[in-house]
XYZ file of C-alpha atoms in Angstrom:
510
model
C -14.957 18.334 -4.643
C -17.190 15.257 -4.484
C -14.422 13.554 -2.514
C -10.652 13.519 -2.165
C -9.905 10.264 -4.004
C -11.980 8.305 -6.515
C -11.005 4.637 -6.607
C -12.119 2.633 -9.603
C -12.034 -1.115 -9.045
C -13.105 -2.937 -5.865
C -10.658 -5.816 -5.819
C -8.261 -6.241 -2.867
C -6.020 -3.406 -4.114
C -8.830 -0.850 -4.358
C -10.448 -1.969 -1.111
C -7.205 -1.736 0.863
C -6.526 1.710 -0.594
C -10.016 2.791 0.475
C -9.574 1.341 3.968
C -6.172 2.912 4.529
C -7.249 6.325 3.261
C -10.504 6.337 5.206
C -8.669 5.414 8.392
C -6.458 8.452 7.755
C -9.435 10.791 7.401
C -9.427 10.963 3.594
C -12.815 11.080 1.838
C -13.083 8.387 -0.819
C -15.508 6.936 -3.334
C -14.903 3.414 -4.575
C -16.774 2.199 -7.639
C -16.992 -1.101 -9.483
C -18.910 -2.019 -12.599
C -19.804 -5.493 -11.323
C -23.161 -6.144 -9.717
C -21.732 -7.967 -6.693
C -18.401 -9.121 -5.246
C -16.878 -12.118 -6.985
C -17.682 -15.634 -5.842
C -14.626 -17.194 -7.511
C -10.996 -16.148 -7.695
C -7.550 -17.170 -8.815
C -5.499 -15.483 -6.081
C -5.266 -17.445 -2.837
C -1.920 -16.671 -1.166
C -1.465 -13.968 1.472
C 2.232 -13.503 2.183
C 3.828 -12.785 5.561
C 4.678 -9.179 4.675
C 1.044 -8.487 3.784
C -0.061 -9.886 7.141
C 2.490 -7.691 8.919
C 1.060 -4.615 7.213
C -2.474 -5.818 7.901
C -1.780 -5.394 11.619
C -2.153 -1.654 10.994
C -5.735 -2.186 9.850
C -6.521 -4.795 12.508
C -6.978 -7.317 9.708
C -4.191 -9.838 10.253
C -5.913 -11.883 12.962
C -9.131 -12.113 10.938
C -7.314 -13.298 7.808
C -5.409 -15.923 9.787
C -8.560 -17.098 11.582
C -10.648 -17.410 8.409
C -7.997 -18.940 6.169
C -5.576 -21.856 6.213
C -1.929 -21.800 7.266
C 0.389 -23.691 4.916
C 3.289 -25.081 6.942
C 5.382 -26.384 4.020
C 5.846 -26.634 0.242
C 6.588 -29.952 -1.456
C 8.293 -30.395 -4.830
C 7.493 -33.541 -6.809
C 9.417 -35.139 -9.666
C 8.974 -38.455 -11.464
C 6.022 -39.379 -9.296
C 7.876 -39.015 -6.006
C 8.294 -36.210 -3.499
C 11.734 -34.731 -4.203
C 11.932 -32.046 -1.496
C 9.914 -30.563 1.372
C 10.541 -27.052 2.680
C 9.031 -26.163 6.063
C 7.915 -22.543 6.329
C 7.603 -22.937 10.100
C 11.309 -23.707 10.404
C 12.791 -21.318 7.855
C 10.542 -18.399 8.817
C 10.841 -18.762 12.589
C 12.235 -15.597 14.164
C 11.924 -13.584 10.958
C 8.257 -12.586 11.139
C 5.222 -13.041 13.379
C 3.747 -15.014 10.453
C 6.206 -17.795 9.516
C 3.860 -19.514 7.093
C 2.004 -19.062 3.838
C -1.605 -18.043 4.455
C -4.276 -19.319 2.096
C -7.282 -17.016 1.928
C -9.073 -16.981 -1.447
C -9.582 -13.599 -3.027
C -13.384 -13.749 -2.990
C -13.421 -14.357 0.787
C -10.696 -11.747 1.166
C -12.790 -9.144 -0.627
C -15.832 -9.878 1.521
C -13.779 -9.289 4.671
C -12.443 -5.970 3.346
C -15.925 -4.845 2.299
C -17.234 -5.647 5.797
C -14.456 -3.601 7.395
C -14.942 -0.706 5.005
C -18.675 -0.657 5.826
C -17.891 -0.194 9.533
C -16.155 3.053 8.528
C -19.227 4.242 6.651
C -17.976 3.534 3.119
C -19.638 1.143 0.688
C -18.684 0.046 -2.806
C -20.832 1.750 -5.439
C -21.806 -1.233 -7.590
C -22.861 -1.175 -11.259
C -20.997 2.106 -11.553
C -18.469 2.473 -14.334
C -15.805 5.016 -15.221
C -16.487 6.324 -18.734
C -13.556 8.710 -18.893
C -11.758 11.478 -17.050
C -9.805 14.683 -17.497
C -6.883 15.743 -15.320
C -7.289 19.520 -15.112
C -4.142 20.110 -13.063
C -5.814 21.116 -9.808
C -8.498 18.441 -9.934
C -9.710 15.419 -11.874
C -13.120 15.458 -13.515
C -14.476 11.955 -14.040
C -17.507 10.835 -16.035
C -19.308 7.931 -14.395
C -22.283 5.851 -15.392
C -24.432 4.296 -12.705
C -27.175 1.739 -13.356
C -29.389 3.714 -10.994
C -28.436 7.341 -11.620
C -27.242 7.246 -15.218
C -24.317 9.411 -16.292
C -22.851 11.730 -13.686
C -19.907 14.041 -13.193
C -17.499 13.477 -10.292
C -14.871 16.049 -9.300
C -12.013 14.765 -7.141
C -8.506 15.664 -6.137
C -6.964 12.333 -7.213
C -7.983 9.290 -9.251
C -6.673 5.793 -8.425
C -6.941 3.204 -11.166
C -7.314 -0.232 -9.560
C -9.320 -1.434 -12.532
C -7.326 -4.465 -13.615
C -5.269 -5.580 -16.574
C -7.598 -3.912 -19.098
C -7.520 -0.646 -17.179
C -9.381 2.242 -18.748
C -7.445 4.557 -16.440
C -4.140 3.310 -17.886
C -5.394 3.497 -21.463
C -6.577 7.072 -20.963
C -3.300 7.969 -19.279
C -1.627 6.877 -22.511
C 1.274 5.029 -20.949
C 2.722 1.908 -22.530
C 2.199 -1.566 -21.064
C 5.133 -3.508 -22.529
C 5.596 -7.228 -22.061
C 4.093 -10.369 -23.529
C 1.631 -13.197 -23.147
C 2.476 -16.748 -22.103
C 1.544 -19.262 -24.757
C 0.170 -21.653 -22.152
C -3.456 -21.581 -21.085
C -3.786 -21.540 -17.314
C -6.618 -23.298 -15.540
C -7.878 -23.058 -12.003
C -10.101 -25.605 -10.295
C -11.543 -25.915 -6.809
C -11.755 -29.607 -6.014
C -12.507 -32.023 -3.246
C -10.152 -34.946 -3.251
C -7.928 -37.363 -1.459
C -4.293 -38.392 -1.404
C -0.993 -37.200 -0.016
C -1.222 -33.977 -2.047
C -4.336 -32.957 -0.093
C -2.652 -32.882 3.323
C -2.859 -29.153 4.052
C 0.500 -28.360 2.438
C 1.433 -26.849 -0.934
C 2.507 -29.283 -3.650
C 4.180 -28.439 -6.974
C 4.811 -30.953 -9.752
C 8.016 -30.502 -11.773
C 7.507 -33.500 -14.043
C 5.569 -32.626 -17.098
C 5.419 -29.663 -19.393
C 1.965 -29.169 -17.913
C 2.751 -27.275 -14.714
C 0.537 -28.024 -11.686
C 0.376 -26.585 -8.167
C -1.989 -27.820 -5.453
C -2.952 -25.149 -2.906
C -4.777 -26.320 0.228
C -8.009 -24.607 1.195
C -9.693 -24.479 4.575
C -11.639 -27.693 5.137
C -10.635 -31.328 4.895
C -9.947 -32.565 1.382
C -10.415 -29.160 -0.277
C -7.776 -27.807 -2.630
C -7.266 -25.397 -5.483
C -5.418 -26.590 -8.551
C -3.569 -24.090 -10.727
C -2.056 -25.589 -13.840
C -1.348 -25.145 -17.521
C -2.452 -26.765 -20.739
C -0.796 -26.491 -24.108
C -0.629 -28.108 -27.575
C -3.927 -28.464 -29.443
C -5.951 -28.176 -26.228
C -4.878 -24.560 -25.837
C -6.342 -23.556 -29.191
C -9.914 -23.474 -27.854
C -9.660 -22.494 -24.166
C -13.293 -21.419 -23.868
C -14.497 -24.957 -24.546
C -12.079 -26.689 -22.187
C -13.500 -28.727 -19.322
C -11.707 -30.230 -16.357
C -11.903 -33.619 -18.068
C -9.855 -32.187 -20.943
C -6.964 -31.201 -18.681
C -3.988 -33.535 -18.816
C -4.086 -36.080 -16.017
C -0.332 -36.715 -16.071
C 0.590 -34.179 -13.417
C -2.432 -35.110 -11.287
C -1.462 -38.781 -11.489
C 2.150 -37.938 -10.623
C 0.951 -36.290 -7.412
C -1.170 -39.365 -6.644
C -4.185 -37.070 -6.388
C -7.713 -38.434 -6.473
C -10.291 -35.849 -7.553
C -13.705 -36.701 -6.149
C -15.567 -33.592 -7.261
C -14.902 -30.301 -9.056
C -16.707 -27.299 -7.584
C -15.357 -24.723 -10.013
C -13.237 -24.722 -13.157
C -12.037 -21.852 -15.318
C -9.312 -21.075 -17.842
C -7.412 -17.877 -18.531
C -4.341 -16.455 -20.249
C -1.548 -14.744 -18.317
C 0.531 -11.784 -19.397
C 3.783 -10.433 -18.063
C 3.716 -6.666 -18.351
C 4.687 -3.539 -16.396
C 3.308 -0.093 -17.137
C 5.872 2.462 -18.276
C 4.402 4.926 -15.787
C 2.631 4.324 -12.476
C 1.265 7.838 -12.254
C 0.988 11.139 -14.034
C -0.352 14.341 -12.558
C -3.251 13.397 -10.291
C -3.839 9.917 -11.670
C -2.328 6.689 -10.311
C -2.181 3.051 -11.403
C -2.136 0.215 -8.881
C -2.293 -3.581 -8.909
C -3.004 -5.338 -12.202
C -3.550 -1.983 -13.882
C 0.165 -1.342 -13.349
C 1.735 -4.827 -13.502
C 0.718 -8.402 -14.275
C 2.746 -11.599 -14.227
C 2.568 -15.363 -13.850
C 0.935 -16.779 -10.694
C 4.191 -18.526 -9.722
C 5.017 -17.678 -6.109
C 1.625 -16.197 -5.231
C 2.884 -12.634 -5.561
C 0.293 -10.787 -7.645
C -2.443 -9.862 -5.182
C 0.131 -9.136 -2.473
C 2.016 -6.777 -4.747
C -1.153 -4.844 -5.538
C -1.908 -4.554 -1.821
C 1.642 -3.281 -1.336
C 1.002 -0.622 -3.991
C -2.104 0.516 -2.121
C -0.400 0.818 1.254
C 2.610 2.604 -0.239
C 0.413 5.174 -1.967
C -2.176 5.586 0.790
C 0.021 7.083 3.488
C 1.600 9.465 0.982
C -1.727 10.653 -0.396
C -3.048 11.109 3.140
C -0.006 13.226 4.086
C -0.287 15.417 0.983
C -4.037 15.927 1.360
C -3.584 16.877 5.025
C -0.874 19.381 4.150
C 1.824 17.448 6.014
C 3.891 16.882 2.859
C 4.248 18.498 -0.580
C 2.878 16.852 -3.747
C 6.472 15.938 -4.637
C 6.212 13.127 -2.066
C 3.928 11.302 -4.511
C 6.826 10.938 -6.961
C 8.261 8.305 -4.643
C 5.270 6.023 -5.257
C 6.328 5.329 -8.823
C 10.026 5.186 -7.940
C 9.518 2.596 -5.217
C 6.766 0.427 -6.649
C 7.734 0.319 -10.331
C 11.247 -0.807 -9.450
C 9.875 -3.694 -7.387
C 7.293 -4.639 -10.024
C 9.922 -4.895 -12.764
C 12.157 -7.111 -10.616
C 9.185 -9.274 -9.661
C 7.966 -9.752 -13.236
C 11.482 -10.692 -14.372
C 11.842 -13.201 -11.526
C 8.447 -14.887 -11.921
C 8.983 -15.035 -15.680
C 12.300 -16.880 -15.247
C 10.809 -19.318 -12.738
C 7.745 -20.060 -14.832
C 9.837 -20.482 -17.972
C 11.929 -23.052 -16.098
C 9.007 -25.110 -14.781
C 7.138 -25.075 -18.090
C 9.914 -25.360 -20.685
C 9.531 -27.947 -23.456
C 12.071 -30.497 -24.633
C 14.023 -33.488 -23.417
C 16.886 -31.442 -21.961
C 14.496 -29.184 -20.066
C 12.722 -32.243 -18.650
C 16.001 -33.809 -17.490
C 17.069 -30.582 -15.777
C 13.665 -30.175 -14.128
C 13.103 -33.765 -13.007
C 16.628 -35.002 -12.258
C 19.113 -32.181 -11.732
C 16.875 -29.560 -10.078
C 15.494 -31.846 -7.315
C 18.990 -33.127 -6.511
C 20.555 -29.665 -6.378
C 17.603 -28.171 -4.531
C 17.617 -30.915 -1.897
C 21.284 -30.263 -1.193
C 20.884 -26.469 -1.247
C 18.021 -26.610 1.225
C 20.295 -28.199 3.821
C 21.932 -24.766 4.076
C 20.185 -22.403 6.476
C 21.149 -19.371 4.386
C 19.433 -20.823 1.312
C 16.266 -21.703 3.222
C 16.132 -18.232 4.764
C 16.694 -16.536 1.405
C 13.855 -18.547 -0.133
C 11.422 -17.619 2.632
C 12.436 -13.956 2.660
C 11.883 -13.725 -1.100
C 8.540 -15.526 -1.308
C 7.131 -13.817 1.794
C 8.172 -10.360 0.449
C 9.882 -9.459 3.734
C 13.078 -8.907 1.760
C 11.445 -6.116 -0.278
C 13.237 -2.851 0.397
C 13.482 0.690 -0.911
C 17.219 1.196 -0.466
C 18.934 3.992 -2.404
C 15.642 5.757 -3.087
C 14.684 9.359 -2.280
C 12.977 8.609 1.062
C 15.719 6.255 2.289
C 18.861 7.406 4.050
C 21.664 6.036 6.226
C 22.705 2.719 7.735
C 23.042 1.518 11.332
C 24.315 -1.964 12.014
C 23.006 -4.117 9.178
C 19.795 -2.115 8.791
C 19.690 0.380 5.922
C 17.352 3.212 5.175
C 14.649 1.656 2.974
C 14.642 -1.722 4.730
C 11.616 -3.340 6.290
C 12.103 -3.015 10.039
C 13.395 -6.406 11.267
C 10.994 -8.112 13.658
C 12.281 -9.017 17.127
C 10.347 -10.531 19.985
C 12.554 -10.554 23.062
C 11.040 -11.479 26.413
C 7.945 -9.377 26.958
C 8.801 -6.854 24.251
C 7.734 -6.979 20.605
C 9.177 -4.186 18.490
C 6.196 -4.412 16.130
C 3.698 -3.516 18.873
C 3.944 0.235 18.183
C 3.663 -0.301 14.422
C -0.068 -0.947 14.650
C -0.526 2.819 14.447
C 0.221 3.969 10.856
C 2.370 6.980 11.637
C 5.911 8.295 11.555
C 7.792 7.120 14.647
C 11.323 6.584 15.918
C 12.869 3.467 17.450
C 15.977 3.202 19.601
C 17.243 -0.124 20.916
C 19.209 0.691 24.055
C 19.011 4.270 25.299
C 18.087 7.551 23.644
C 20.032 10.764 24.177
C 18.202 13.690 25.808
C 18.757 15.713 22.626
C 17.072 13.067 20.495
C 14.170 12.719 22.922
C 13.683 16.498 22.910
C 13.788 16.651 19.103
C 11.146 13.933 18.831
C 8.927 15.609 21.412
C 9.232 18.954 19.664
C 7.851 17.584 16.414
C 5.286 15.243 18.074
C 7.196 12.216 16.814
C 6.556 9.110 18.971
C 9.806 7.641 20.295
C 9.974 3.946 21.242
C 12.974 3.030 23.406
C 13.371 -0.738 23.815
C 16.030 -2.710 25.710
C 18.909 -3.877 23.528
C 19.260 -7.656 23.658
C 21.299 -10.317 21.834
C 18.207 -10.936 19.697
C 18.261 -7.329 18.473
C 21.951 -7.622 17.670
C 21.321 -10.855 15.743
C 18.587 -9.110 13.756
C 21.082 -6.456 12.638
C 20.271 -3.564 14.976
C 22.992 -1.383 16.504
C 22.807 -0.431 20.155
C 21.578 3.141 20.774
C 21.144 3.833 17.035
C 18.168 5.756 15.654
C 15.700 4.161 13.261
C 13.108 6.551 11.859
C 10.098 4.652 10.529
C 7.637 5.659 7.837
C 3.906 5.062 8.338
C 4.226 1.842 6.306
C 6.886 0.536 8.755
C 9.864 0.798 6.407
C 12.995 2.462 7.751
C 13.308 5.991 6.389
C 16.473 7.049 8.224
C 19.065 4.932 10.039
C 21.677 6.715 12.156
C 24.402 4.725 13.886
C 25.048 7.777 16.068
C 21.728 9.552 16.682
C 21.852 13.147 15.551
C 18.909 15.400 16.375
C 20.018 17.881 13.730
C 20.179 15.088 11.155
C 16.635 14.062 12.036
C 15.425 17.627 11.546
C 17.340 17.879 8.287
C 15.690 14.698 6.966
C 12.217 16.186 7.402
C 13.186 19.695 6.328
C 14.711 18.554 3.037
C 11.550 16.659 2.170
C 9.209 19.299 3.653
C 7.425 16.662 5.729
C 5.907 17.396 9.125
C 4.764 14.812 11.656
C 2.636 17.222 13.659
C -1.028 16.413 13.462
C -0.521 12.892 12.083
C -3.197 10.350 12.911
C -2.246 8.162 15.849
């Protein structure tokens, strides 16, 4: 074997997969046909759930330090601000990161490449996948390098992180059903002035031309993501910023002083029929693409990588059978289909044509939304959804039980009570058990016998409010989701969980 896993595509998804696997002792090669990392990008949002998972790679602090925290989102209609939603208020107590983090993809990639280099792995540039064959026990890939020409690479697994036009997906032969939005999207990095360049996120609901203003680090800097339609959309390659409708920009009272970058693109909404077959996997845009509404795309690809990485590492180390990899498709394809359906509905609403659609968007929606946002439950639901902390794997093969309000498959609720932070032990990507209150001697012995770290934290009113049950057992996967929740801890039940899935925690990386 040339390595354990060949990763094709060095965007955030491929880089995170490489980082996670390398940290777990897996040998990887990561290739990309481009000559250098990108200097421009469309993706800018890093959601709270991604930052939580980045703690495991010691990346969260760096992303926060280098980027910009968005404290609130503003909705505009008819030239006036119709509603303002504070992330700091609605996310407080739910996550260590109660904000939207802006960190453009090109800067994001540079950070990941730096970190990967410290582990002795570099991206093999100007190297392209020509084709591959899954031989059952291995994958034989044909590569072409600008320096070495055509070469043969034999690996245990192939991970296709090669984007919407994925050669890996095409060779796999799986369908990619969905459609293409008729609108042309544009993205522009600008320097400007006005209330819409105040460090917060602004979205215009007025015109059929959708516009969102994302703040960037630095005074007066912002990224515009909008749409164009009608006759302008017929020749997108010739569009300039001056050709973009000024209506939405005027509605936001935005003054554009200079444009540093402008580009147009079309957006699809598609989900692959399969996320893997045999020894070949699809991740990120190779598996699912959708509208940029909500800033979910890059984060979802990163979630794919983290979900797959710990499972591949366990299988390659002999701590789990290959059947564990089936859960990657089960868990991630379900989420991707829900996400594409949701972003499609939202984008259709904000971009619909017609007088009735305009009335609903500019008059009814702001009124109803303003009233709804006075309810704490609505504000919390909105933050949980956008931040992806509500994502769960309930009722799936690796998820079992319920204790209090926490189900198997849930993200572990975050609680900081006094000097204790229940996420402190999660920085190590490993199986572990949590008990809030006291653990029985039998449970402690069972954990010790299988080298399963056991965290016993004091039970407080804050833990009860978060949904935990006193003295219950919460078994956590390496990606910090709850695998097993037992209201009454049962050492035999813990052993049964691992035995049925043929998973061992002995020898896992700490």
